[in-house]
mmCIF file of N, CA and C in Angstrom:
data_model
loop_
_atom_site.group_PDB
_atom_site.id
_atom_site.type_symbol
_atom_site.label_atom_id
_atom_site.label_comp_id
_atom_site.label_asym_id
_atom_site.label_seq_id
_atom_site.Cartn_x
_atom_site.Cartn_y
_atom_site.Cartn_z
ATOM 1 N N MET D 1 -10.798 -5.868 4.585
ATOM 2 C CA MET D 1 -9.981 -4.768 4.930
ATOM 3 C C MET D 1 -8.413 -4.933 5.159
ATOM 4 N N ALA D 2 -7.597 -3.787 4.061
ATOM 5 C CA ALA D 2 -6.299 -3.895 3.969
ATOM 6 C C ALA D 2 -5.287 -2.963 4.330
ATOM 7 N N GLU D 3 -4.433 -2.923 4.715
ATOM 8 C CA GLU D 3 -3.295 -1.617 5.356
ATOM 9 C C GLU D 3 -2.853 -1.320 4.170
ATOM 10 N N VAL D 4 -2.620 0.139 3.889
ATOM 11 C CA VAL D 4 -2.139 0.480 3.180
ATOM 12 C C VAL D 4 -0.836 1.508 2.781
ATOM 13 N N ALA D 5 0.266 1.363 3.148
ATOM 14 C CA ALA D 5 1.396 2.037 3.415
ATOM 15 C C ALA D 5 2.794 2.019 2.206
ATOM 16 N N CYS D 6 3.610 2.776 2.339
ATOM 17 C CA CYS D 6 5.303 2.801 1.047
ATOM 18 C C CYS D 6 5.502 1.268 2.262
ATOM 19 N N GLY D 7 5.847 0.112 1.188
ATOM 20 C CA GLY D 7 6.658 -1.203 1.912
ATOM 21 C C GLY D 7 7.747 -0.881 2.355
ATOM 22 N N GLU D 8 8.057 0.212 1.729
ATOM 23 C CA GLU D 8 9.714 0.351 2.783
ATOM 24 C C GLU D 8 9.976 0.515 3.941
ATOM 25 N N CYS D 9 9.126 1.922 3.769
ATOM 26 C CA CYS D 9 9.034 2.456 5.152
ATOM 27 C C CYS D 9 8.395 2.466 6.196
ATOM 28 N N GLN D 10 7.442 1.909 5.950
ATOM 29 C CA GLN D 10 6.166 1.206 7.169
ATOM 30 C C GLN D 10 6.019 -0.465 7.122
ATOM 31 N N PHE D 11 6.399 -0.934 6.113
ATOM 32 C CA PHE D 11 6.027 -2.116 6.236
ATOM 33 C C PHE D 11 7.897 -3.251 6.559
ATOM 34 N N LYS D 12 8.892 -2.302 6.325
ATOM 35 C CA LYS D 12 10.235 -2.888 6.182
ATOM 36 C C LYS D 12 10.132 -4.029 5.133
ATOM 37 N N MET D 13 9.390 -3.867 3.784
ATOM 38 C CA MET D 13 10.132 -4.361 3.202
ATOM 39 C C MET D 13 11.633 -4.411 2.233
ATOM 40 N N LYS D 14 12.051 -5.066 1.430
ATOM 41 C CA LYS D 14 13.033 -4.797 1.180
ATOM 42 C C LYS D 14 12.710 -3.916 -0.119
ATOM 43 N N GLY D 15 13.354 -3.301 -0.758
ATOM 44 C CA GLY D 15 12.949 -2.430 -2.372
ATOM 45 C C GLY D 15 13.972 -1.309 -2.181
ATOM 46 N N LYS D 16 14.180 -0.889 -3.198
ATOM 47 C CA LYS D 16 15.149 0.221 -4.208
ATOM 48 C C LYS D 16 14.614 2.148 -3.438
ATOM 49 N N ASP D 17 13.326 2.183 -3.610
ATOM 50 C CA ASP D 17 12.501 3.452 -3.134
ATOM 51 C C ASP D 17 11.523 3.030 -2.262
ATOM 52 N N CYS D 18 10.775 3.874 -2.261
ATOM 53 C CA CYS D 18 9.199 4.409 -1.529
ATOM 54 C C CYS D 18 8.704 3.790 -2.758
ATOM 55 N N ASP D 19 7.905 2.540 -2.521
ATOM 56 C CA ASP D 19 6.459 1.815 -3.227
ATOM 57 C C ASP D 19 5.524 1.713 -2.110
ATOM 58 N N LEU D 20 4.482 2.013 -3.499
ATOM 59 C CA LEU D 20 2.489 1.812 -2.720
ATOM 60 C C LEU D 20 3.094 -0.266 -1.773
ATOM 61 N N ALA D 21 1.854 -0.529 -0.883
ATOM 62 C CA ALA D 21 2.088 -1.483 -0.760
ATOM 63 C C ALA D 21 0.967 -1.946 0.138
ATOM 64 N N VAL D 22 0.536 -3.475 -0.426
ATOM 65 C CA VAL D 22 -0.440 -3.586 0.711
ATOM 66 C C VAL D 22 -0.260 -4.624 1.754
ATOM 67 N N ARG D 23 -1.122 -4.237 3.197
ATOM 68 C CA ARG D 23 -1.058 -5.759 4.224
ATOM 69 C C ARG D 23 -2.168 -6.350 4.065
ATOM 70 N N ILE D 24 -2.212 -7.726 3.875
ATOM 71 C CA ILE D 24 -3.373 -8.053 4.124
ATOM 72 C C ILE D 24 -3.633 -9.211 4.131
ATOM 73 N N ASN D 25 -4.078 -9.841 5.493
ATOM 74 C CA ASN D 25 -4.179 -10.575 6.186
ATOM 75 C C ASN D 25 -2.555 -10.737 7.019
ATOM 76 N N GLY D 26 -1.793 -10.256 6.930
ATOM 77 C CA GLY D 26 -0.582 -9.966 7.871
ATOM 78 C C GLY D 26 0.736 -10.079 6.978
ATOM 79 N N LYS D 27 0.159 -10.207 5.775
ATOM 80 C CA LYS D 27 1.138 -10.236 4.696
ATOM 81 C C LYS D 27 1.260 -9.015 3.881
ATOM 82 N N SER D 28 2.716 -9.006 3.715
ATOM 83 C CA SER D 28 3.010 -7.742 2.848
ATOM 84 C C SER D 28 3.198 -7.706 1.122
ATOM 85 N N TYR D 29 2.688 -6.887 0.271
ATOM 86 C CA TYR D 29 3.127 -6.971 -0.957
ATOM 87 C C TYR D 29 3.432 -5.865 -1.888
ATOM 88 N N PHE D 30 4.226 -5.869 -2.310
ATOM 89 C CA PHE D 30 4.350 -4.508 -3.497
ATOM 90 C C PHE D 30 2.963 -5.047 -4.437
ATOM 91 N N VAL D 31 2.488 -3.471 -4.382
ATOM 92 C CA VAL D 31 0.791 -2.656 -5.905
ATOM 93 C C VAL D 31 1.900 -3.152 -7.230
ATOM 94 N N ASP D 32 0.549 -3.187 -7.830
ATOM 95 C CA ASP D 32 1.046 -3.214 -9.638
ATOM 96 C C ASP D 32 -0.438 -2.073 -9.511
ATOM 97 N N GLY D 33 -0.458 -1.437 -10.932
ATOM 98 C CA GLY D 33 -1.780 -0.894 -10.707
ATOM 99 C C GLY D 33 -2.178 0.322 -10.322
ATOM 100 N N LYS D 34 -1.286 0.708 -9.001
ATOM 101 C CA LYS D 34 -1.873 2.151 -8.734
ATOM 102 C C LYS D 34 -0.084 2.910 -7.543
ATOM 103 N N GLY D 35 -0.046 4.133 -7.652
ATOM 104 C CA GLY D 35 1.438 3.921 -7.902
ATOM 105 C C GLY D 35 1.639 4.591 -6.005
ATOM 106 N N ILE D 36 2.078 5.365 -5.235
ATOM 107 C CA ILE D 36 2.612 5.577 -3.610
ATOM 108 C C ILE D 36 2.020 7.121 -4.296
ATOM 109 N N ASP D 37 2.015 7.240 -5.091
ATOM 110 C CA ASP D 37 1.903 9.132 -4.701
ATOM 111 C C ASP D 37 0.328 9.801 -5.447
ATOM 112 N N ASP D 38 -0.540 8.136 -5.816
ATOM 113 C CA ASP D 38 -1.801 8.551 -6.156
ATOM 114 C C ASP D 38 -2.494 9.348 -5.117
ATOM 115 N N PHE D 39 -2.231 9.113 -4.047
ATOM 116 C CA PHE D 39 -3.355 9.614 -3.156
ATOM 117 C C PHE D 39 -2.910 10.976 -2.163
ATOM 118 N N GLY D 40 -1.830 11.266 -3.015
ATOM 119 C CA GLY D 40 -1.469 12.559 -2.422
ATOM 120 C C GLY D 40 0.067 12.161 -2.233
ATOM 121 N N ASP D 41 0.714 13.591 -1.757
ATOM 122 C CA ASP D 41 2.595 13.456 -1.599
ATOM 123 C C ASP D 41 2.494 12.260 -0.213
ATOM 124 N N ALA D 42 3.543 11.194 -0.928
ATOM 125 C CA ALA D 42 3.586 10.017 0.348
ATOM 126 C C ALA D 42 4.912 10.767 1.355
ATOM 127 N N HIS D 43 5.208 11.857 1.593
ATOM 128 C CA HIS D 43 6.110 12.129 2.054
ATOM 129 C C HIS D 43 5.733 13.329 3.512
ATOM 130 N N SER D 44 3.974 13.694 3.140
ATOM 131 C CA SER D 44 3.655 14.243 3.669
ATOM 132 C C SER D 44 3.577 13.819 5.155
ATOM 133 N N GLU D 45 2.750 14.405 6.179
ATOM 134 C CA GLU D 45 2.422 14.008 7.915
ATOM 135 C C GLU D 45 1.971 12.904 7.436
ATOM 136 N N HIS D 46 0.740 12.616 6.574
ATOM 137 C CA HIS D 46 -0.442 12.152 6.619
ATOM 138 C C HIS D 46 -0.019 10.810 5.467
ATOM 139 N N GLY D 47 1.306 11.231 4.895
ATOM 140 C CA GLY D 47 1.171 10.326 3.572
ATOM 141 C C GLY D 47 1.732 9.165 3.851
ATOM 142 N N PHE D 48 1.603 7.997 2.973
ATOM 143 C CA PHE D 48 2.730 7.080 3.408
ATOM 144 C C PHE D 48 3.390 6.275 3.535
ATOM 145 N N CYS D 49 4.517 7.250 3.722
ATOM 146 C CA CYS D 49 5.962 6.887 4.056
ATOM 147 C C CYS D 49 5.581 7.316 5.200
ATOM 148 N N ASN D 50 4.747 8.023 5.701
ATOM 149 C CA ASN D 50 4.582 8.121 7.470
ATOM 150 C C ASN D 50 3.315 7.313 7.973
ATOM 151 N N ALA D 51 2.564 6.938 7.162
ATOM 152 C CA ALA D 51 1.783 6.686 8.073
ATOM 153 C C ALA D 51 0.848 5.117 7.145
ATOM 154 N N ILE D 52 -0.021 4.624 8.037
ATOM 155 C CA ILE D 52 -0.523 3.199 7.668
ATOM 156 C C ILE D 52 -1.587 3.385 7.651
ATOM 157 N N SER D 53 -2.317 3.546 6.711
ATOM 158 C CA SER D 53 -4.408 3.765 5.983
ATOM 159 C C SER D 53 -4.433 2.371 5.763
ATOM 160 N N LYS D 54 -6.057 2.435 6.633
ATOM 161 C CA LYS D 54 -6.953 1.776 6.206
ATOM 162 C C LYS D 54 -7.578 1.620 4.794
ATOM 163 N N ALA D 55 -8.134 0.420 4.102
ATOM 164 C CA ALA D 55 -8.180 0.739 2.532
ATOM 165 C C ALA D 55 -9.286 -0.639 2.353
ATOM 166 N N ARG D 56 -10.244 -0.851 1.390
ATOM 167 C CA ARG D 56 -11.202 -1.351 0.868
ATOM 168 C C ARG D 56 -10.497 -1.756 -0.278
ATOM 169 N N VAL D 57 -9.747 -2.849 -0.894
ATOM 170 C CA VAL D 57 -8.567 -2.881 -1.743
ATOM 171 C C VAL D 57 -9.471 -3.921 -2.781
ATOM 172 N N THR D 58 -9.068 -4.395 -4.071
ATOM 173 C CA THR D 58 -9.963 -5.278 -4.755
ATOM 174 C C THR D 58 -8.828 -5.712 -5.633
ATOM 175 N N GLY D 59 -8.299 -6.878 -6.161
ATOM 176 C CA GLY D 59 -7.395 -7.393 -7.277
ATOM 177 C C GLY D 59 -7.520 -8.881 -6.823
ATOM 178 N N GLU D 60 -6.046 -9.124 -7.393
ATOM 179 C CA GLU D 60 -5.589 -9.922 -7.610
ATOM 180 C C GLU D 60 -3.911 -10.005 -6.712
ATOM 181 N N ILE D 61 -3.367 -10.837 -5.966
ATOM 182 C CA ILE D 61 -2.036 -11.293 -4.919
ATOM 183 C C ILE D 61 -1.523 -12.461 -6.710
ATOM 184 N N VAL D 62 -0.526 -12.274 -7.826
ATOM 185 C CA VAL D 62 -0.169 -12.536 -8.188
ATOM 186 C C VAL D 62 1.803 -12.791 -8.398
ATOM 187 N N ASN D 63 1.785 -14.313 -8.429
ATOM 188 C CA ASN D 63 3.666 -13.909 -8.279
ATOM 189 C C ASN D 63 4.598 -13.024 -7.220
ATOM 190 N N GLY D 64 3.914 -13.134 -5.992
ATOM 191 C CA GLY D 64 4.324 -12.712 -5.006
ATOM 192 C C GLY D 64 3.414 -10.816 -4.809
ATOM 193 N N ARG D 65 3.027 -10.056 -5.901
ATOM 194 C CA ARG D 65 2.587 -9.143 -6.055
ATOM 195 C C ARG D 65 0.909 -8.656 -5.840
ATOM 196 N N PHE D 66 0.453 -7.560 -5.630
ATOM 197 C CA PHE D 66 -1.083 -7.604 -5.620
ATOM 198 C C PHE D 66 -1.195 -6.357 -6.551
ATOM 199 N N LYS D 67 -1.470 -7.295 -7.708
ATOM 200 C CA LYS D 67 -2.343 -6.399 -9.306
ATOM 201 C C LYS D 67 -3.356 -5.785 -8.571
ATOM 202 N N ALA D 68 -3.247 -4.326 -8.023
ATOM 203 C CA ALA D 68 -4.923 -3.280 -7.911
ATOM 204 C C ALA D 68 -5.394 -3.283 -8.991
ATOM 205 N N LYS D 69 -6.931 -3.826 -8.548
ATOM 206 C CA LYS D 69 -7.769 -2.866 -9.505
ATOM 207 C C LYS D 69 -8.593 -1.772 -8.832
ATOM 208 N N GLU D 70 -8.686 -1.555 -7.291
ATOM 209 C CA GLU D 70 -9.136 -0.603 -6.932
ATOM 210 C C GLU D 70 -8.771 -0.315 -5.148
ATOM 211 N N ILE D 71 -8.365 0.676 -4.843
ATOM 212 C CA ILE D 71 -7.952 1.458 -3.958
ATOM 213 C C ILE D 71 -8.768 2.042 -2.850
ATOM 214 N N GLU D 72 -9.975 1.779 -1.835
ATOM 215 C CA GLU D 72 -10.245 3.412 -1.368
ATOM 216 C C GLU D 72 -9.914 3.223 -0.137
ATOM 217 N N LEU D 73 -9.309 4.337 0.425
ATOM 218 C CA LEU D 73 -8.840 4.280 1.669
ATOM 219 C C LEU D 73 -10.297 4.773 2.764
ATOM 220 N N VAL D 74 -10.379 4.394 3.464
ATOM 221 C CA VAL D 74 -10.898 4.482 4.956
ATOM 222 C C VAL D 74 -10.988 5.480 5.578
ATOM 223 N N LYS D 75 -11.528 6.622 5.995
ATOM 224 C CA LYS D 75 -10.950 7.392 7.236
ATOM 225 C C LYS D 75 -11.166 6.938 8.197
ATOM 226 N N ASN D 76 -10.919 7.101 9.461
ATOM 227 C CA ASN D 76 -10.026 6.239 10.890
ATOM 228 C C ASN D 76 -11.319 7.415 11.519
#
């Protein structure tokens, strides 16, 4: 299980814009292969810029980034 949110807004990662990120075992990675708005409006009340969501993720970490194959949000 991982956490998914905006890397800049929620995980305090350095970046230029709102970007999708995952936190796995306490370490945060920007995501390649999926966009922040692929799951709805990132700036809505429960969007990734305003809330951290739980998700099942598959992919691999390459050069400090998470190469996503699949991200499935889990309802709380």
